PDB file of N, CA, C and O in Angstrom:
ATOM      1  N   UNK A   1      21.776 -17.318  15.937  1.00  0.00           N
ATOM      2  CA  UNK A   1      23.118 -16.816  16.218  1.00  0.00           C
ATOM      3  C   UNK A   1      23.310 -15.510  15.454  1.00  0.00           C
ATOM      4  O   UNK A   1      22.747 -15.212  14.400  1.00  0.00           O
ATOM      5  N   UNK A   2      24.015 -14.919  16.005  1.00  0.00           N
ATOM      6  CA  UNK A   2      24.424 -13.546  15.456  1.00  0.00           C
ATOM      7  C   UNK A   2      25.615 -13.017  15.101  1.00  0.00           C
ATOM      8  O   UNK A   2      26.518 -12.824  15.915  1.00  0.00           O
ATOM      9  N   UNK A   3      25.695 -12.747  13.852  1.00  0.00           N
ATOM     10  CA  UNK A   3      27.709 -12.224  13.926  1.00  0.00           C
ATOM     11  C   UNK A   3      27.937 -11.109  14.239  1.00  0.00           C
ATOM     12  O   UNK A   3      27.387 -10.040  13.975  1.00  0.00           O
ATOM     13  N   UNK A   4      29.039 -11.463  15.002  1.00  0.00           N
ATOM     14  CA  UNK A   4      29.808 -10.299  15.727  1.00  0.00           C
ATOM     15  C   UNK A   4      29.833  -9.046  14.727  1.00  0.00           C
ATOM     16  O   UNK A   4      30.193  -9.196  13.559  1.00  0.00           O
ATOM     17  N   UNK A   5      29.487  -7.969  15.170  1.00  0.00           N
ATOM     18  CA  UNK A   5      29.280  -6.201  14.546  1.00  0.00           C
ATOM     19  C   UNK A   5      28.045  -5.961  14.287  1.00  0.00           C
ATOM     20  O   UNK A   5      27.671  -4.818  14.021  1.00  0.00           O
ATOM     21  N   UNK A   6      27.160  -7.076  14.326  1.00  0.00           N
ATOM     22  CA  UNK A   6      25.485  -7.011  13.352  1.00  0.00           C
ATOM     23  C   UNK A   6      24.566  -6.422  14.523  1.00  0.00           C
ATOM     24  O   UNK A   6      24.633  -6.686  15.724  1.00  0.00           O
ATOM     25  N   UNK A   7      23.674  -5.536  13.846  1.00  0.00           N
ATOM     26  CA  UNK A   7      22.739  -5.130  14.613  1.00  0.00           C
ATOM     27  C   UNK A   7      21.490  -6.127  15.102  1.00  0.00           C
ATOM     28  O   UNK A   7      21.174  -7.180  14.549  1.00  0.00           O
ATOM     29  N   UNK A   8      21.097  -5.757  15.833  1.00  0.00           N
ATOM     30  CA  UNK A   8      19.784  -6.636  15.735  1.00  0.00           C
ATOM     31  C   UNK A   8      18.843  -6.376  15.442  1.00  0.00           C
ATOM     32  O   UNK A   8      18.564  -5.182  15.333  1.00  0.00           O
ATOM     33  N   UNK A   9      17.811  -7.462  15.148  1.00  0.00           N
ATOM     34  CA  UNK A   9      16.927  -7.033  14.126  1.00  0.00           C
ATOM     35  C   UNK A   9      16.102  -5.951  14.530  1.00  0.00           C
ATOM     36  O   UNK A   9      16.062  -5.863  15.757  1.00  0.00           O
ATOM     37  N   UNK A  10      15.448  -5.119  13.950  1.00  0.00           N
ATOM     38  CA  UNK A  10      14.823  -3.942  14.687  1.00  0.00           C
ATOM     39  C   UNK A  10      15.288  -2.753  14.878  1.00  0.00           C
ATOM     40  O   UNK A  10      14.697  -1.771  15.329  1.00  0.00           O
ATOM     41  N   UNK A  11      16.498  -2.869  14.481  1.00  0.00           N
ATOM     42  CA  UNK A  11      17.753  -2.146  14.866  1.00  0.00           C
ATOM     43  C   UNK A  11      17.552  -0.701  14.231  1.00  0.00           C
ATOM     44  O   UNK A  11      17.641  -0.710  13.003  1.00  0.00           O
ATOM     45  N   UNK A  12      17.316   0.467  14.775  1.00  0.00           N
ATOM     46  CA  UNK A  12      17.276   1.578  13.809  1.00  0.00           C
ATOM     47  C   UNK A  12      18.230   2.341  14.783  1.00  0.00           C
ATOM     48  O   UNK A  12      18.400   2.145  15.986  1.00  0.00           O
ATOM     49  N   UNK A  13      19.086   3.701  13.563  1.00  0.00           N
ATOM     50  CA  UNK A  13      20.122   4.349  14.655  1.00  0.00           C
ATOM     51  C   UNK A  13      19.445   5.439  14.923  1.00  0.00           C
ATOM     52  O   UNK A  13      18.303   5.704  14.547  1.00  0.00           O
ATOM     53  N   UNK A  14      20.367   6.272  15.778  1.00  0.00           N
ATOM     54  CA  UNK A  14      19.840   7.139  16.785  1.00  0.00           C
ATOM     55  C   UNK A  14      19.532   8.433  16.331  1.00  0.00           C
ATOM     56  O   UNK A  14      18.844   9.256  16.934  1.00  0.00           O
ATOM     57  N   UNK A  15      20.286   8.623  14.816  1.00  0.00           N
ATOM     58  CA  UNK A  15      19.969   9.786  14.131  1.00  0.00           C
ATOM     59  C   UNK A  15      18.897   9.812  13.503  1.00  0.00           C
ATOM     60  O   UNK A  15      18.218  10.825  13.333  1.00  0.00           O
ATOM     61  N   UNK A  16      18.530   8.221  12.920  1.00  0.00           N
ATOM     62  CA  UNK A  16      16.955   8.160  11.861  1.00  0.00           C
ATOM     63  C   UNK A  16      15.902   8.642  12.949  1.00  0.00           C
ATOM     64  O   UNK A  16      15.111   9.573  12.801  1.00  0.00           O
ATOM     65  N   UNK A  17      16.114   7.403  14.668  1.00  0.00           N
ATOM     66  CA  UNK A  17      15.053   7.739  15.577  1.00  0.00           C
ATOM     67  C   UNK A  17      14.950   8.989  15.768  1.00  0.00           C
ATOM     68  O   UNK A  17      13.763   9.233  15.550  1.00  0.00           O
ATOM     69  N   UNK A  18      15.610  10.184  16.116  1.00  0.00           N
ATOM     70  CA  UNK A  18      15.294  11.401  16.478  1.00  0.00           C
ATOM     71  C   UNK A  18      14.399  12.248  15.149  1.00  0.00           C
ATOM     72  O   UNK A  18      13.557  13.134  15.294  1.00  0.00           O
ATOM     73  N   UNK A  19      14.880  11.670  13.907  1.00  0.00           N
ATOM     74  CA  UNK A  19      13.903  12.516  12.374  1.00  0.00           C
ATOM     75  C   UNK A  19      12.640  11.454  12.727  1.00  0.00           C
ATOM     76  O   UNK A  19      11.744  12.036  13.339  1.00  0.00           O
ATOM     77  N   UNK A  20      12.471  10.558  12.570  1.00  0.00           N
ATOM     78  CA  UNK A  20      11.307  10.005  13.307  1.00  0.00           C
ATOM     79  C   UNK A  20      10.394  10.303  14.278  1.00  0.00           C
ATOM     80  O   UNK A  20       9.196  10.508  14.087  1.00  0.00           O
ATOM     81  N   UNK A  21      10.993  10.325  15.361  1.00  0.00           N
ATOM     82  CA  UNK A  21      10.144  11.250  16.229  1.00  0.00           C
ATOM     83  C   UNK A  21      10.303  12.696  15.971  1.00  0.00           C
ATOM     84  O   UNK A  21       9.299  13.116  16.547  1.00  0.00           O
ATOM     85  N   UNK A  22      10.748  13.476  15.609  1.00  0.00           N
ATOM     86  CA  UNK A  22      10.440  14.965  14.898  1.00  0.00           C
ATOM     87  C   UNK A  22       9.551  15.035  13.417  1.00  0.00           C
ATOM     88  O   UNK A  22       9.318  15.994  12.680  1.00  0.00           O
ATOM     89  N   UNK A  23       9.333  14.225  13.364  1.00  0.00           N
ATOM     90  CA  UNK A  23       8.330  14.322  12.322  1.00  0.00           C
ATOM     91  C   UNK A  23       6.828  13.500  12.731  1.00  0.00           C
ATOM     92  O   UNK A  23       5.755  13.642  12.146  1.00  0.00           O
ATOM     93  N   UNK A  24       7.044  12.833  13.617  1.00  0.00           N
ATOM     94  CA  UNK A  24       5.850  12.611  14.856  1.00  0.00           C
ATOM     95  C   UNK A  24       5.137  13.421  15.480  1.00  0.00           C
ATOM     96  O   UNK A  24       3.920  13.477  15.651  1.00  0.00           O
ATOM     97  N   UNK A  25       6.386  14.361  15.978  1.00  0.00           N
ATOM     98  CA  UNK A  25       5.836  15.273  16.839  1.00  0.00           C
ATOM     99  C   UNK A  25       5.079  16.515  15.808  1.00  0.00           C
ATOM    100  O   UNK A  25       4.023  17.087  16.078  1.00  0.00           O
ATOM    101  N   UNK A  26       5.978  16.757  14.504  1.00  0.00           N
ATOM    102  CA  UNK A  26       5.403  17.744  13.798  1.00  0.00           C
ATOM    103  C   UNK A  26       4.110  17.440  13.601  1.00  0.00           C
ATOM    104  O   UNK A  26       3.212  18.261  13.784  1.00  0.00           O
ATOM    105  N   UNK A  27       3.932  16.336  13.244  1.00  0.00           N
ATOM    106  CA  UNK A  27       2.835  16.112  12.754  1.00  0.00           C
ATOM    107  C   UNK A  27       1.334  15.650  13.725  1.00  0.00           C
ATOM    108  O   UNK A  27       0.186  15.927  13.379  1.00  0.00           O
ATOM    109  N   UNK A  28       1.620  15.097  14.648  1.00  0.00           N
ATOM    110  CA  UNK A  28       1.044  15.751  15.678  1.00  0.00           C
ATOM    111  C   UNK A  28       0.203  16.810  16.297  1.00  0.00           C
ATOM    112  O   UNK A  28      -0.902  16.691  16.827  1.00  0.00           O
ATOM    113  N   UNK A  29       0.847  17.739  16.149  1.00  0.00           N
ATOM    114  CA  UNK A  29       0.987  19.080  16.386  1.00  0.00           C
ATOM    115  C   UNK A  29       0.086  19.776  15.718  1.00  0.00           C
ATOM    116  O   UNK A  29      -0.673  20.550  16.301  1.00  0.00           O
ATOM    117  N   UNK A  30       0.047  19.505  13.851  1.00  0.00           N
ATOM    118  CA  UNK A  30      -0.332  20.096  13.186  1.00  0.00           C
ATOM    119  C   UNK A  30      -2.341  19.295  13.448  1.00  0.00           C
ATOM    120  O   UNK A  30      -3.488  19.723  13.318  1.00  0.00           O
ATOM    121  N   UNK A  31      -1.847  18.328  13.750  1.00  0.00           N
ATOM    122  CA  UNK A  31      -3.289  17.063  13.513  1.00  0.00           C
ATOM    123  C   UNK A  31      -4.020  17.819  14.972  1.00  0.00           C
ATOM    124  O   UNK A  31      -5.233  17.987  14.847  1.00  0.00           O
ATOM    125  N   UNK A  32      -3.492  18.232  16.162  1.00  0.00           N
ATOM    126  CA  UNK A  32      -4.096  18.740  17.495  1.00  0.00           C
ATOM    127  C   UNK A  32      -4.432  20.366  16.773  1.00  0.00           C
ATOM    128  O   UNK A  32      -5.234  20.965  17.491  1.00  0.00           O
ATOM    129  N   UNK A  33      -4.136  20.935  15.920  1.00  0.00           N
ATOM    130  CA  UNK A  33      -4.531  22.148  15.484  1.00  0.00           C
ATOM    131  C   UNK A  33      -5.527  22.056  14.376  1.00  0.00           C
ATOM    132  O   UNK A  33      -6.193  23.068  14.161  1.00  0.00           O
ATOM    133  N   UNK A  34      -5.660  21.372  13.900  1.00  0.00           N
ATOM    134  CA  UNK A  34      -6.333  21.171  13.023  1.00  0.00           C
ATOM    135  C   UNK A  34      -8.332  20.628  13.954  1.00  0.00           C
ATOM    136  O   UNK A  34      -9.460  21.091  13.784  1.00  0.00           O
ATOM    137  N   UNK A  35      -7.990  19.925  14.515  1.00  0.00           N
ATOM    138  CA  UNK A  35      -8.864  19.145  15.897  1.00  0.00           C
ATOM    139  C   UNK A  35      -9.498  20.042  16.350  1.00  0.00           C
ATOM    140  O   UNK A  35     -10.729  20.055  16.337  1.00  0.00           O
ATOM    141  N   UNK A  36      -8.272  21.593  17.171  1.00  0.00           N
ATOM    142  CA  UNK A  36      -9.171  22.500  17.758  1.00  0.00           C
ATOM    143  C   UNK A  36     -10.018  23.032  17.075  1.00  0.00           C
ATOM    144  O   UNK A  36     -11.177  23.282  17.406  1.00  0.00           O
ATOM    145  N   UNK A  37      -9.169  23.381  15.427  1.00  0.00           N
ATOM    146  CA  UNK A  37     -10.123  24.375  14.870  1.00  0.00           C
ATOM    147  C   UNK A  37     -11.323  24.157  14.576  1.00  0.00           C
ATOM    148  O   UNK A  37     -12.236  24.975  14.686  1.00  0.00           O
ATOM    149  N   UNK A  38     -11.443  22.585  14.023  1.00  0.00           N
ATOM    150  CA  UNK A  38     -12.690  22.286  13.563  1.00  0.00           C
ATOM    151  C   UNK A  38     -13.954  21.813  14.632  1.00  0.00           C
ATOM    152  O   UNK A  38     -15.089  21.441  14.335  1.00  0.00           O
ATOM    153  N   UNK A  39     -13.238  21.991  16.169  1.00  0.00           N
ATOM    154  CA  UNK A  39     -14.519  21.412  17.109  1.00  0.00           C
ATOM    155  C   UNK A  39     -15.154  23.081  17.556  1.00  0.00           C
ATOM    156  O   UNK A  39     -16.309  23.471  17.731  1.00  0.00           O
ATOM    157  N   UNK A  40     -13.838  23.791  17.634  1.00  0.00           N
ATOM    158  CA  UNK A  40     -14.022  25.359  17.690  1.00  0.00           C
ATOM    159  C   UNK A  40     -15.224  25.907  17.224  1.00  0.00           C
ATOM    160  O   UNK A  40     -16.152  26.495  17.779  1.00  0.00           O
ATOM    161  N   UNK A  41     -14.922  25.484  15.775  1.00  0.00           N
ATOM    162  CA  UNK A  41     -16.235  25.713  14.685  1.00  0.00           C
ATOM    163  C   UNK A  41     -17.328  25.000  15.018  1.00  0.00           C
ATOM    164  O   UNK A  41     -18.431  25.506  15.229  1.00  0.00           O
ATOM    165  N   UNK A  42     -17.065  23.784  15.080  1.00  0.00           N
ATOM    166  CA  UNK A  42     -18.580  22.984  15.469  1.00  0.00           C
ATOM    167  C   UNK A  42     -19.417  23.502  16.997  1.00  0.00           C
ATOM    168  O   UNK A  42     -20.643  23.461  17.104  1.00  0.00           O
ATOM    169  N   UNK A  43     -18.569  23.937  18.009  1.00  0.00           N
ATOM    170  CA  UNK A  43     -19.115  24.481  19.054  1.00  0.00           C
ATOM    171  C   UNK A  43     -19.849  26.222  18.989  1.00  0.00           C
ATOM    172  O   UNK A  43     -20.720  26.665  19.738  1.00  0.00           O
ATOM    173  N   UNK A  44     -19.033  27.064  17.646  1.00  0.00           N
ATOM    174  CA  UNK A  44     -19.455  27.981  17.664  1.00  0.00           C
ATOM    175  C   UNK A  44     -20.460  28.163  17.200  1.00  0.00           C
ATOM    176  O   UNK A  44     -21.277  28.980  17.627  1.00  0.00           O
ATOM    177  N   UNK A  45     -20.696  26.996  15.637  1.00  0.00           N
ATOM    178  CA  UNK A  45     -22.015  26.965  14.929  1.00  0.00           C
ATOM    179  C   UNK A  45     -23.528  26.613  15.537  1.00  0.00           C
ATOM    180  O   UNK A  45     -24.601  27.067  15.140  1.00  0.00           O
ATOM    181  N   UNK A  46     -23.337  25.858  16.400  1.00  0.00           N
ATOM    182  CA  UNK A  46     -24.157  25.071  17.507  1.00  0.00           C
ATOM    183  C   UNK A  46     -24.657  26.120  18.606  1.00  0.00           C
ATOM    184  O   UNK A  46     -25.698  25.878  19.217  1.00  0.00           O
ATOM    185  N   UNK A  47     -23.842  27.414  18.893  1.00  0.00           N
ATOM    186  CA  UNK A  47     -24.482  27.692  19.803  1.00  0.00           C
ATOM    187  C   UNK A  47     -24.960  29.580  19.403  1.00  0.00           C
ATOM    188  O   UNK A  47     -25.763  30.383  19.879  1.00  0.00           O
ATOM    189  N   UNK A  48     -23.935  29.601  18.290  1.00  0.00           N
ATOM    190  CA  UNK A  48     -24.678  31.125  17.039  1.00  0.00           C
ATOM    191  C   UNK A  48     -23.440  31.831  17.791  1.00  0.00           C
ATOM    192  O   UNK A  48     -23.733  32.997  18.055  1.00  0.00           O
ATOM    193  N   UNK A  49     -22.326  31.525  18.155  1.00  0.00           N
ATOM    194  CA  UNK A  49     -21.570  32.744  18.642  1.00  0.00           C
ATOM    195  C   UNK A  49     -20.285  32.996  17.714  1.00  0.00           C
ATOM    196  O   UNK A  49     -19.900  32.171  16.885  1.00  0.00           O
ATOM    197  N   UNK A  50     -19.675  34.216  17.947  1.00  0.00           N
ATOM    198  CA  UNK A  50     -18.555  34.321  17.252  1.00  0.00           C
ATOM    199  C   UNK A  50     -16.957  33.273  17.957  1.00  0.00           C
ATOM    200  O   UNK A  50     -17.161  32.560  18.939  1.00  0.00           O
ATOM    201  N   UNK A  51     -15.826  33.312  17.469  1.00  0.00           N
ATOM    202  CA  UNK A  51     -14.717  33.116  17.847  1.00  0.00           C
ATOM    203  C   UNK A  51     -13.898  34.000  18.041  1.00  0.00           C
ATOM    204  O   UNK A  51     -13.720  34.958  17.289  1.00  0.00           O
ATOM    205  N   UNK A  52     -13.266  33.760  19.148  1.00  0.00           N
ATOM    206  CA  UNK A  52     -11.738  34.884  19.686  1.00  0.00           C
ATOM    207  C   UNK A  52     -10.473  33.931  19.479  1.00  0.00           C
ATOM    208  O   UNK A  52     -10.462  32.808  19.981  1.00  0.00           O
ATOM    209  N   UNK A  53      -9.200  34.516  18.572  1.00  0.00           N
ATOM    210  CA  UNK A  53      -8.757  33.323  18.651  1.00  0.00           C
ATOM    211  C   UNK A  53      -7.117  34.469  19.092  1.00  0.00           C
ATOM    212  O   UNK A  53      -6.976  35.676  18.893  1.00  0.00           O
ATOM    213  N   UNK A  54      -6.357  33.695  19.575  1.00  0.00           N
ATOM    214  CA  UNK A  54      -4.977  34.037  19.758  1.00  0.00           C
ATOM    215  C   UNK A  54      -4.161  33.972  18.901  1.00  0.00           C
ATOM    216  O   UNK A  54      -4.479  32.949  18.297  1.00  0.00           O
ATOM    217  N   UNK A  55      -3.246  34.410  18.396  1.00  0.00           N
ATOM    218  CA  UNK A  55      -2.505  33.582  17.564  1.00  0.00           C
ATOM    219  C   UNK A  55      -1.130  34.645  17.228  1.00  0.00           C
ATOM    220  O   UNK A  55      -1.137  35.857  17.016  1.00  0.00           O
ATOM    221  N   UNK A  56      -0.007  33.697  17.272  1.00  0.00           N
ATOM    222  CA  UNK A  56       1.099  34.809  16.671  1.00  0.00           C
ATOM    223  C   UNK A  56       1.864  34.567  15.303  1.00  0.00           C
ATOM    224  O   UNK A  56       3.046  34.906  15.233  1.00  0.00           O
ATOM    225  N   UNK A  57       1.239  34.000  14.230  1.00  0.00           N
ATOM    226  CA  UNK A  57       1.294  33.908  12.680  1.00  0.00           C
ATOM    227  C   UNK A  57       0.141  33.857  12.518  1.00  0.00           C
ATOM    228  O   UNK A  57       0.171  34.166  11.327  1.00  0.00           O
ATOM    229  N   UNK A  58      -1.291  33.670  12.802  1.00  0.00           N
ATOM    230  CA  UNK A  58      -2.487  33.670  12.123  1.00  0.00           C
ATOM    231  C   UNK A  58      -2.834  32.369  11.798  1.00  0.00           C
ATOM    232  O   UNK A  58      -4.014  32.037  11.691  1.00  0.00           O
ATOM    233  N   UNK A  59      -1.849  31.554  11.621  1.00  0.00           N
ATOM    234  CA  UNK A  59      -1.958  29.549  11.554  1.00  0.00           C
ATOM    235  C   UNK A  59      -3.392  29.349  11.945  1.00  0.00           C
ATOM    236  O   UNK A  59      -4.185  28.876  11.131  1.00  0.00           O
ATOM    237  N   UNK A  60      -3.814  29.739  13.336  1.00  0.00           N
ATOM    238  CA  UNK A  60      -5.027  29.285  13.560  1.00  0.00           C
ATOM    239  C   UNK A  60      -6.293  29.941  13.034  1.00  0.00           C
ATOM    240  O   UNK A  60      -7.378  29.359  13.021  1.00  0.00           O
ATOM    241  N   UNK A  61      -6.118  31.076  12.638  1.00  0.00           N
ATOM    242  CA  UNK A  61      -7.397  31.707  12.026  1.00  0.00           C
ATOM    243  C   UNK A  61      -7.591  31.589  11.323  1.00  0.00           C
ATOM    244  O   UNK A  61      -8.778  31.659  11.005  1.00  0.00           O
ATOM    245  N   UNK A  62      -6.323  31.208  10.135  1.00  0.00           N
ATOM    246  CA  UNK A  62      -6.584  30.201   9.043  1.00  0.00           C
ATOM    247  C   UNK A  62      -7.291  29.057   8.596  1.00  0.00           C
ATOM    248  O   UNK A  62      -7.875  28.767   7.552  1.00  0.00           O
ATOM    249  N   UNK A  63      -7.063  28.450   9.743  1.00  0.00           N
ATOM    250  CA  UNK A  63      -7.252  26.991  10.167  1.00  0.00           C
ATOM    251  C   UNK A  63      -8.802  27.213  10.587  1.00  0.00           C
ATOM    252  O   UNK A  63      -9.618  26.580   9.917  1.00  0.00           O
ATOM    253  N   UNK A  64      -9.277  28.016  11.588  1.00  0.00           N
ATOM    254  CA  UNK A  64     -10.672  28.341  11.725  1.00  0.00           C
ATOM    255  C   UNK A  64     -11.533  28.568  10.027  1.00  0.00           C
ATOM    256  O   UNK A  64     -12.353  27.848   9.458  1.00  0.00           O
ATOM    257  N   UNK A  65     -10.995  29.686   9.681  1.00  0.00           N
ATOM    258  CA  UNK A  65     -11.888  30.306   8.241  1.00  0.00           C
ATOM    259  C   UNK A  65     -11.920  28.906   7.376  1.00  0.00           C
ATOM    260  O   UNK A  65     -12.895  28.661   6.667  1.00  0.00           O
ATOM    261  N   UNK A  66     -10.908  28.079   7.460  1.00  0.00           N
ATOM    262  CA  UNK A  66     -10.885  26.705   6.447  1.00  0.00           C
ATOM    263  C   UNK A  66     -12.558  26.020   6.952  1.00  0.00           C
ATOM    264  O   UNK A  66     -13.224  25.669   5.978  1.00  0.00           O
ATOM    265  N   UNK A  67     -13.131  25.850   8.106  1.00  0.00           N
ATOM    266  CA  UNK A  67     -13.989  25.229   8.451  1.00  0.00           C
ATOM    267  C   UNK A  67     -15.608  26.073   8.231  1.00  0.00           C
ATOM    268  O   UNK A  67     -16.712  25.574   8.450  1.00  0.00           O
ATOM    269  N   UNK A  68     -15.310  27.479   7.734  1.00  0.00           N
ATOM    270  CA  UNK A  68     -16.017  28.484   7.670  1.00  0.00           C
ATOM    271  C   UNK A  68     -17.439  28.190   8.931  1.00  0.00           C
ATOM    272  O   UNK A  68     -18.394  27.413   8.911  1.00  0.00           O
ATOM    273  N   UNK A  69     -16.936  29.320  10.019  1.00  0.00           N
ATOM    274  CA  UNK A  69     -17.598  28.939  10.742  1.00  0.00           C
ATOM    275  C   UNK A  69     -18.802  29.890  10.706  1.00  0.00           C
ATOM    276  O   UNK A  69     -18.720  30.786   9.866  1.00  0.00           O
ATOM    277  N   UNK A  70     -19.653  29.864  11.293  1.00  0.00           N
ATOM    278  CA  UNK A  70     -21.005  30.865  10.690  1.00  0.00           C
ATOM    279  C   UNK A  70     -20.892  32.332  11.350  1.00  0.00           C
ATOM    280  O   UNK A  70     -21.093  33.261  10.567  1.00  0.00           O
ATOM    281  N   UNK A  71     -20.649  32.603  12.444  1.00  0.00           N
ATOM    282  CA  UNK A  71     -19.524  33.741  13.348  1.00  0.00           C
ATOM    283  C   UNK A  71     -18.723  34.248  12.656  1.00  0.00           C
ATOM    284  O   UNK A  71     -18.318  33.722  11.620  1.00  0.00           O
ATOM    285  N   UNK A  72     -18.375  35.254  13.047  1.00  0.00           N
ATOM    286  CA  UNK A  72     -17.219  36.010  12.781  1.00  0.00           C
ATOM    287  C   UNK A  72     -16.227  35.324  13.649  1.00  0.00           C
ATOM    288  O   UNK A  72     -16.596  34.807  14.704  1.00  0.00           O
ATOM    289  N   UNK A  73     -14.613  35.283  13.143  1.00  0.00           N
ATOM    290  CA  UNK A  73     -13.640  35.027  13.890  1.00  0.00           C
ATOM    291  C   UNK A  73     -12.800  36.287  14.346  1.00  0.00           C
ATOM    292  O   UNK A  73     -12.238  36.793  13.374  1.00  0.00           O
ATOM    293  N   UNK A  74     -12.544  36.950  15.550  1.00  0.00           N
ATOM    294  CA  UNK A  74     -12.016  37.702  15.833  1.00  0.00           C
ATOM    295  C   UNK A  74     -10.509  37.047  16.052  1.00  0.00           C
ATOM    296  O   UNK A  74     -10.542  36.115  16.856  1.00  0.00           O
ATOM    297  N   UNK A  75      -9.015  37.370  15.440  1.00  0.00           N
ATOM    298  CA  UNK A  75      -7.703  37.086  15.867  1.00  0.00           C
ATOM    299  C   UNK A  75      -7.100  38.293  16.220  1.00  0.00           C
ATOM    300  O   UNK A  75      -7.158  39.330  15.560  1.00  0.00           O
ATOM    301  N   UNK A  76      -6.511  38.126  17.294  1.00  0.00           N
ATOM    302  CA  UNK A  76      -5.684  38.389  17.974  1.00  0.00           C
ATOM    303  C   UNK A  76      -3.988  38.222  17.660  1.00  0.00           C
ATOM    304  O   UNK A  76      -3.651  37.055  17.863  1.00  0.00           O
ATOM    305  N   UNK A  77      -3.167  38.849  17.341  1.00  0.00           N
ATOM    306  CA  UNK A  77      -1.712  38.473  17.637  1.00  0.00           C
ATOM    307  C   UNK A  77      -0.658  39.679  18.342  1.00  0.00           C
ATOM    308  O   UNK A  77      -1.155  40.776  18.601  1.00  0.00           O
ATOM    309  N   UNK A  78       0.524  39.476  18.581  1.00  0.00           N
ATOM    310  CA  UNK A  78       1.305  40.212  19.371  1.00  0.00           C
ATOM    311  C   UNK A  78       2.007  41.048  18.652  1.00  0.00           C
ATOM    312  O   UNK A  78       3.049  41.639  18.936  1.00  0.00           O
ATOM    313  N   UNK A  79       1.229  41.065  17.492  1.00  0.00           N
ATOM    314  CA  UNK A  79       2.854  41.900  16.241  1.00  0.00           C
ATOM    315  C   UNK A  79       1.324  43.096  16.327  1.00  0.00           C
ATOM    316  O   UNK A  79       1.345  44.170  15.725  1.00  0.00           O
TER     317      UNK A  79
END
């Protein structure tokens, strides 16, 4: 039985769920960038070539040089 006003169990509100999933998604995000960079590297080392990378803060060329790939990384940004 349940008293009247009580949530049920499980019960989370709608403001925690949305920081919940925004910190899901951040993190996410960061874990799929992290993924490219380092298969990036493993594909570039494997085959002796350099990298071209896009980027409009440099996040990813960062993220490349962290894995030090044996290539040069060429970045790219719009600024």
């Amino acid at each position: 039985a349940t008293v009247q006003g009580s949530k049920p169990r499980g019960y989370v509100p709608e403001h925690l769920l949305a920081l919940i999933q925004w910190n899901l998604f951040v993190f996410m995000q960061k874990h799929m960038s992290e993924m490219f960079a380092f298969h990036a590297t493993m594909m570039s080392n494997t085959l002796g070539t350099s990298i071209l990378v896009f980027t409009r803060s440099g996040f990813m060329a960062m993220l490349l040089s962290h894995y030090r790939p044996i290539g040069t990384v060429f970045a790219f940004t719009n600024e």
